[in-house]
Amino acid sequence: MHGQAPFFDTRHSAQALHENRKGGLRPLLALLLLASIGLFACAKKVPTPEPLLPPGPAVGMESPEFFVSRLLPRNQDLTTWKDMAPTVRKSLRYVNSKPQKAVAVKRPGLTLTWGDMARTLTRLQELLPRLDAEPQLFLTNFRWVEVPGGINYSGYYEPMIRASRTRKPGYTQAVYGLPPDLKRVRARRGRYYDRRTIEEKQVLANRGLELAWAADPVDVFFLEIQGSGRLIFDDGTQAYVNYAGQNGHKYKSSGRIMREKGLLRRGDIFEQREWFKNNPERVREILNENPSYVFFRFGGRGPTGAMGHKVDGWLSLAVDRKYIPLGAVLAYGVNVPDEKHGSLPLRGIGFAQDVGGAIKGKRVDIFCGGDERANYVASHLDARGPAWVLVAR
């Protein structure tokens, strides 16, 4: 039965019918029953769906030609290259708002004006209907300006936080809005209360600043790292929260804190979460060693990039704008973590639409979306791969 449906021979059924005229219908019914059982048994053998990123050649420091030969829309959750159109329009609106002759970036190996990027995005927009059938247009229409030595890739995602609109058992971690005295205090002293003071002394409590109460302080800590997310309330409603401000203290990675204490080997977010789950009595001890604290506001949409537009999964990239300007189009490649395969190759077309405090020089943060896979990839991704800035010929 492998690879095909069972074949029912009509010659045998005709012969059975002839015999049943003499011996009754019971033999025919038995034959039909056996055939239907065979059909049912084979129908149950449904092929396993292909993974989103099918295993293939690992991403390496490769040529643009090889890269394009392995470039597929489905690797970025797209059904067609035409699905990139809304993301392209966001970047176009941004670069068209700039003086077209002004230089957007000038460094060894790359000089671009805002007009160069506008022409590149416009060309890509025009080619979208043809790229599915003619992927070689990526090569013939654009110069591929290589990032020497490749890029260090990481990921970010939209966390979903279990929360309540009121404080009650099981929901005791405040998600704070922006304190009205933050700007004044920072202007005078440079820094506001640090995390330890806010959490241990509860200096912001009962001031009407609580946007919500979360179930897990670790979730809120990682919400601060991501900068935005979605609150899933216990009454079935949801709300977006976005970054509103920070207390002025220097951020110290919890992964670094835990490695310095000898608690973790890698220190990635996934390993941290496992440790926090197994050591709840030490959560505050670790988190409070990071003095940085982020405040939020309610928003009407998901994660918003530095252009002021909502970022798109597997398409929007956070960059160091001094090295890769906002509005640039990148071809990016990296082997992303995967629970089943260990890692899978991802070759994609991305758009520089966001920035981040930890994104410096040859580092790119890929926005992975908001589902479980996005969480897994963003929590584990820390790898090097090739990158090219595409410039219209």
XYZ file of C-alpha atoms in Angstrom, residues 27-379:
353
model
C -19.573 -13.734 -0.515
C -19.854 -10.384 -2.332
C -20.537 -8.535 0.918
C -17.509 -10.195 2.504
C -15.322 -9.156 -0.427
C -16.580 -5.580 -0.294
C -16.032 -5.497 3.469
C -12.416 -6.644 3.066
C -11.823 -4.014 0.396
C -13.283 -1.244 2.548
C -11.118 -2.333 5.502
C -8.067 -2.129 3.243
C -9.079 1.315 2.082
C -9.625 2.485 5.651
C -6.304 1.075 6.834
C -4.403 2.829 4.063
C -6.338 6.074 4.523
C -5.117 6.226 8.109
C -1.481 6.301 6.950
C -1.432 10.076 6.478
C 2.011 11.352 5.454
C 3.766 13.445 8.085
C 3.594 17.138 7.063
C 6.822 18.675 5.869
C 8.461 20.954 8.448
C 8.372 24.680 7.778
C 12.093 24.676 7.052
C 12.873 21.383 5.252
C 16.268 19.903 6.110
C 18.817 20.690 3.449
C 22.320 22.034 3.023
C 23.384 23.926 6.122
C 23.912 27.642 5.674
C 27.570 28.546 5.289
C 29.697 31.292 3.838
C 28.328 30.669 0.362
C 27.937 32.434 -2.968
C 24.849 34.521 -3.795
C 24.113 32.065 -6.615
C 23.960 29.084 -4.251
C 21.994 31.140 -1.723
C 19.324 32.052 -4.300
C 19.108 28.433 -5.489
C 17.948 27.517 -1.968
C 15.822 30.614 -1.316
C 12.135 29.717 -0.752
C 9.211 31.908 0.419
C 7.910 29.192 2.742
C 11.086 29.403 4.840
C 9.752 32.772 6.040
C 6.130 31.667 6.528
C 5.214 33.086 3.101
C 3.150 31.320 0.464
C 4.587 33.531 -2.288
C 7.122 36.354 -2.580
C 4.153 38.657 -3.210
C 3.338 38.296 0.508
C 6.299 40.594 1.233
C 4.496 43.569 -0.300
C 3.148 45.107 2.975
C 6.611 44.899 4.570
C 8.220 46.513 1.525
C 5.685 49.360 1.672
C 6.537 50.072 5.329
C 10.214 50.485 4.479
C 9.409 52.584 1.417
C 7.298 55.019 3.435
C 10.185 55.450 5.836
C 13.002 55.977 3.301
C 10.851 58.243 1.105
C 10.415 60.550 4.112
C 14.185 61.204 4.135
C 16.209 63.595 1.923
C 16.911 61.366 -1.057
C 20.417 62.712 -1.727
C 21.506 62.536 1.903
C 23.876 59.750 2.941
C 22.193 57.114 5.118
C 25.393 55.194 5.881
C 29.039 55.568 4.991
C 31.536 52.971 6.169
C 34.233 50.841 4.552
C 32.547 48.707 1.917
C 29.150 50.398 1.957
C 27.899 53.871 1.147
C 24.156 54.369 0.615
C 21.913 57.374 0.190
C 18.249 57.311 1.108
C 17.573 57.494 -2.625
C 19.612 54.302 -3.192
C 17.427 52.459 -0.729
C 14.227 53.911 -2.187
C 15.253 52.685 -5.655
C 16.087 49.246 -4.247
C 12.760 48.885 -2.483
C 10.854 50.167 -5.506
C 12.640 47.670 -7.764
C 11.876 44.835 -5.369
C 8.237 45.894 -5.169
C 7.981 45.818 -8.966
C 9.582 42.357 -9.165
C 7.455 40.649 -6.501
C 4.880 39.200 -8.972
C 7.694 37.564 -10.997
C 10.013 36.213 -8.311
C 8.200 32.926 -7.684
C 8.800 31.839 -11.268
C 12.064 33.752 -11.813
C 14.138 33.735 -8.609
C 17.258 34.608 -10.640
C 15.886 38.166 -10.768
C 17.320 38.572 -7.260
C 20.763 38.218 -8.853
C 20.310 40.181 -12.068
C 18.543 43.203 -10.574
C 20.586 43.777 -7.429
C 24.205 44.149 -6.399
C 24.960 41.827 -3.482
C 27.216 43.790 -1.117
C 28.625 41.188 1.250
C 29.069 41.809 4.963
C 32.705 40.698 5.402
C 32.966 37.722 7.733
C 29.205 37.415 8.039
C 26.723 38.475 10.725
C 26.074 37.306 14.282
C 22.374 36.440 14.429
C 20.025 36.442 17.392
C 16.230 36.551 17.582
C 13.375 38.272 19.342
C 9.676 37.508 19.540
C 6.318 38.684 20.882
C 5.860 37.124 24.354
C 2.391 36.264 25.638
C 1.958 36.870 29.370
C -0.746 35.380 31.622
C -2.196 38.280 33.575
C -5.081 39.681 35.614
C -6.535 43.179 35.678
C -6.531 43.072 39.474
C -4.091 41.710 42.038
C -5.184 38.348 43.449
C -3.668 35.000 44.400
C -1.609 33.684 41.515
C -1.240 37.144 39.955
C 1.111 39.254 42.077
C 3.768 40.626 39.707
C 3.025 44.210 38.670
C 3.455 45.348 35.073
C 4.140 49.043 35.566
C 3.272 51.985 33.388
C 5.554 55.017 33.077
C 5.954 56.874 36.402
C 5.091 60.584 35.978
C 8.251 61.636 37.831
C 10.611 59.468 35.751
C 11.654 62.219 33.341
C 12.224 64.780 36.100
C 14.250 62.413 38.292
C 16.363 61.213 35.382
C 17.029 64.807 34.306
C 18.274 65.609 37.807
C 20.070 62.415 38.810
C 20.498 60.569 35.519
C 18.851 57.413 36.864
C 15.573 56.390 38.470
C 15.019 53.671 41.097
C 16.834 50.443 40.227
C 15.119 47.066 39.934
C 15.998 45.922 43.458
C 14.490 49.065 44.983
C 11.351 48.838 42.848
C 10.748 45.165 43.610
C 11.978 44.816 47.195
C 10.890 48.181 48.620
C 7.772 48.446 46.422
C 8.360 52.177 45.910
C 5.929 52.297 42.959
C 3.151 50.273 44.579
C -0.285 51.807 45.142
C 0.401 54.801 42.906
C -2.024 53.711 40.191
C 0.811 52.691 37.866
C -0.067 48.996 37.600
C -1.282 48.193 34.093
C -1.843 44.564 35.070
C -0.736 41.816 37.422
C 1.163 38.903 35.883
C 1.346 35.311 37.037
C 5.097 34.894 36.590
C 7.824 37.480 37.340
C 10.162 35.678 34.932
C 7.656 36.255 32.103
C 7.595 39.978 32.895
C 11.406 40.094 33.039
C 11.651 38.627 29.537
C 8.840 40.925 28.390
C 11.155 43.798 29.360
C 13.946 42.298 27.267
C 11.686 41.958 24.219
C 10.221 45.446 24.722
C 6.630 44.563 23.865
C 4.176 41.707 24.068
C 0.619 40.605 24.648
C -1.193 40.230 27.965
C -3.588 37.268 28.039
C -6.030 38.078 30.826
C -7.761 35.492 32.978
C -11.154 36.855 31.846
C -10.407 35.833 28.245
C -9.509 39.300 26.949
C -6.138 40.405 25.574
C -4.146 43.627 25.354
C -0.903 44.716 23.704
C 1.760 46.418 25.803
C 4.645 48.366 24.276
C 7.844 49.890 25.591
C 7.255 53.281 27.262
C 10.545 54.067 28.994
C 13.486 52.790 31.040
C 14.980 53.725 34.411
C 18.405 54.752 33.096
C 20.406 51.947 34.698
C 22.705 49.844 32.530
C 21.244 46.506 31.480
C 23.005 43.385 32.754
C 22.075 40.119 31.096
C 20.509 37.511 33.373
C 22.349 34.868 31.358
C 25.638 36.545 32.171
C 24.679 36.838 35.849
C 23.876 33.127 35.996
C 27.040 32.084 34.170
C 29.135 34.193 36.541
C 27.509 32.369 39.464
C 28.259 29.020 37.853
C 24.567 28.182 37.544
C 24.391 27.728 33.768
C 26.676 26.634 30.976
C 25.220 28.426 27.937
C 22.961 30.984 29.570
C 20.440 31.224 26.711
C 16.844 32.127 27.525
C 15.597 28.542 27.255
C 18.218 27.288 29.728
C 17.449 30.206 32.031
C 13.736 29.430 32.030
C 14.408 25.811 32.947
C 16.608 26.898 35.856
C 14.070 29.451 37.110
C 11.327 26.804 36.936
C 13.406 24.432 39.061
C 14.629 27.100 41.504
C 11.678 29.452 42.191
C 13.084 30.525 45.567
C 16.071 32.172 43.832
C 14.227 34.020 41.074
C 14.307 37.425 42.794
C 17.970 37.027 43.727
C 18.959 36.637 40.071
C 16.559 39.117 38.479
C 17.349 41.917 40.920
C 21.021 41.838 39.967
C 20.002 43.452 36.673
C 19.367 47.089 37.744
C 17.651 48.043 34.463
C 13.855 48.300 34.558
C 11.421 48.851 31.664
C 8.004 50.526 31.863
C 5.112 49.874 29.480
C 2.023 51.416 27.971
C -1.042 49.847 26.421
C -0.852 49.717 22.635
C -3.202 48.981 19.789
C -0.881 46.622 17.920
C 1.972 44.172 18.322
C 5.717 44.859 18.460
C 6.581 48.148 16.791
C 9.951 48.781 15.182
C 12.106 51.889 15.023
C 10.285 53.008 11.853
C 7.040 53.278 13.820
C 5.460 50.310 12.044
C 4.515 46.854 13.330
C 7.320 44.377 12.683
C 6.677 41.224 10.635
C 7.808 37.705 11.510
C 10.919 36.437 9.663
C 10.984 39.646 7.576
C 11.764 42.494 9.996
C 15.335 42.754 11.282
C 16.817 44.828 14.093
C 20.176 46.308 13.110
C 22.829 48.773 14.177
C 21.796 51.707 11.993
C 25.413 52.956 11.911
C 26.413 49.739 10.168
C 23.228 48.806 8.247
C 20.775 51.705 7.857
C 17.064 51.437 8.521
C 15.374 50.810 5.196
C 18.074 48.528 3.800
C 17.168 45.197 2.173
C 19.231 42.223 3.342
C 19.685 38.676 2.159
C 20.354 36.788 5.378
C 21.257 33.199 6.173
C 21.625 31.270 9.411
C 21.032 27.789 10.804
C 18.174 28.276 13.265
C 17.499 26.048 16.308
C 14.817 23.399 15.837
C 13.394 21.046 18.481
C 13.130 18.082 16.086
C 16.177 18.469 13.851
C 18.577 20.336 16.112
C 18.955 23.108 13.552
C 17.536 23.961 10.141
C 18.804 26.244 7.383
C 17.049 29.582 6.992
C 17.817 31.684 3.923
C 15.624 34.754 3.648
C 15.091 38.290 2.426
C 14.868 40.713 5.341
C 14.239 44.383 5.969
C 16.118 46.601 8.427
C 13.164 48.026 10.349
C 14.187 48.019 14.002
C 17.100 48.687 16.364
C 18.102 47.423 19.806
C 20.386 48.447 22.622
C 22.409 45.233 22.334
C 22.523 45.295 18.520
C 25.938 46.690 17.648
C 28.050 46.386 14.500
C 27.828 43.005 12.777
C 24.798 41.747 14.666
C 21.235 41.278 13.406
C 18.190 40.409 15.525
C 15.514 38.527 13.556
C 11.900 39.118 14.608
C 10.529 35.564 14.778
C 6.812 36.242 15.421
C 4.644 35.306 18.392
C 4.016 31.550 18.342
C 5.774 28.711 20.185
C 8.309 28.209 17.412
C 9.160 31.911 17.530
C 9.731 31.625 21.274
C 11.963 28.578 20.820
C 14.077 30.055 18.016
C 14.467 33.447 19.681
C 15.368 31.797 22.991
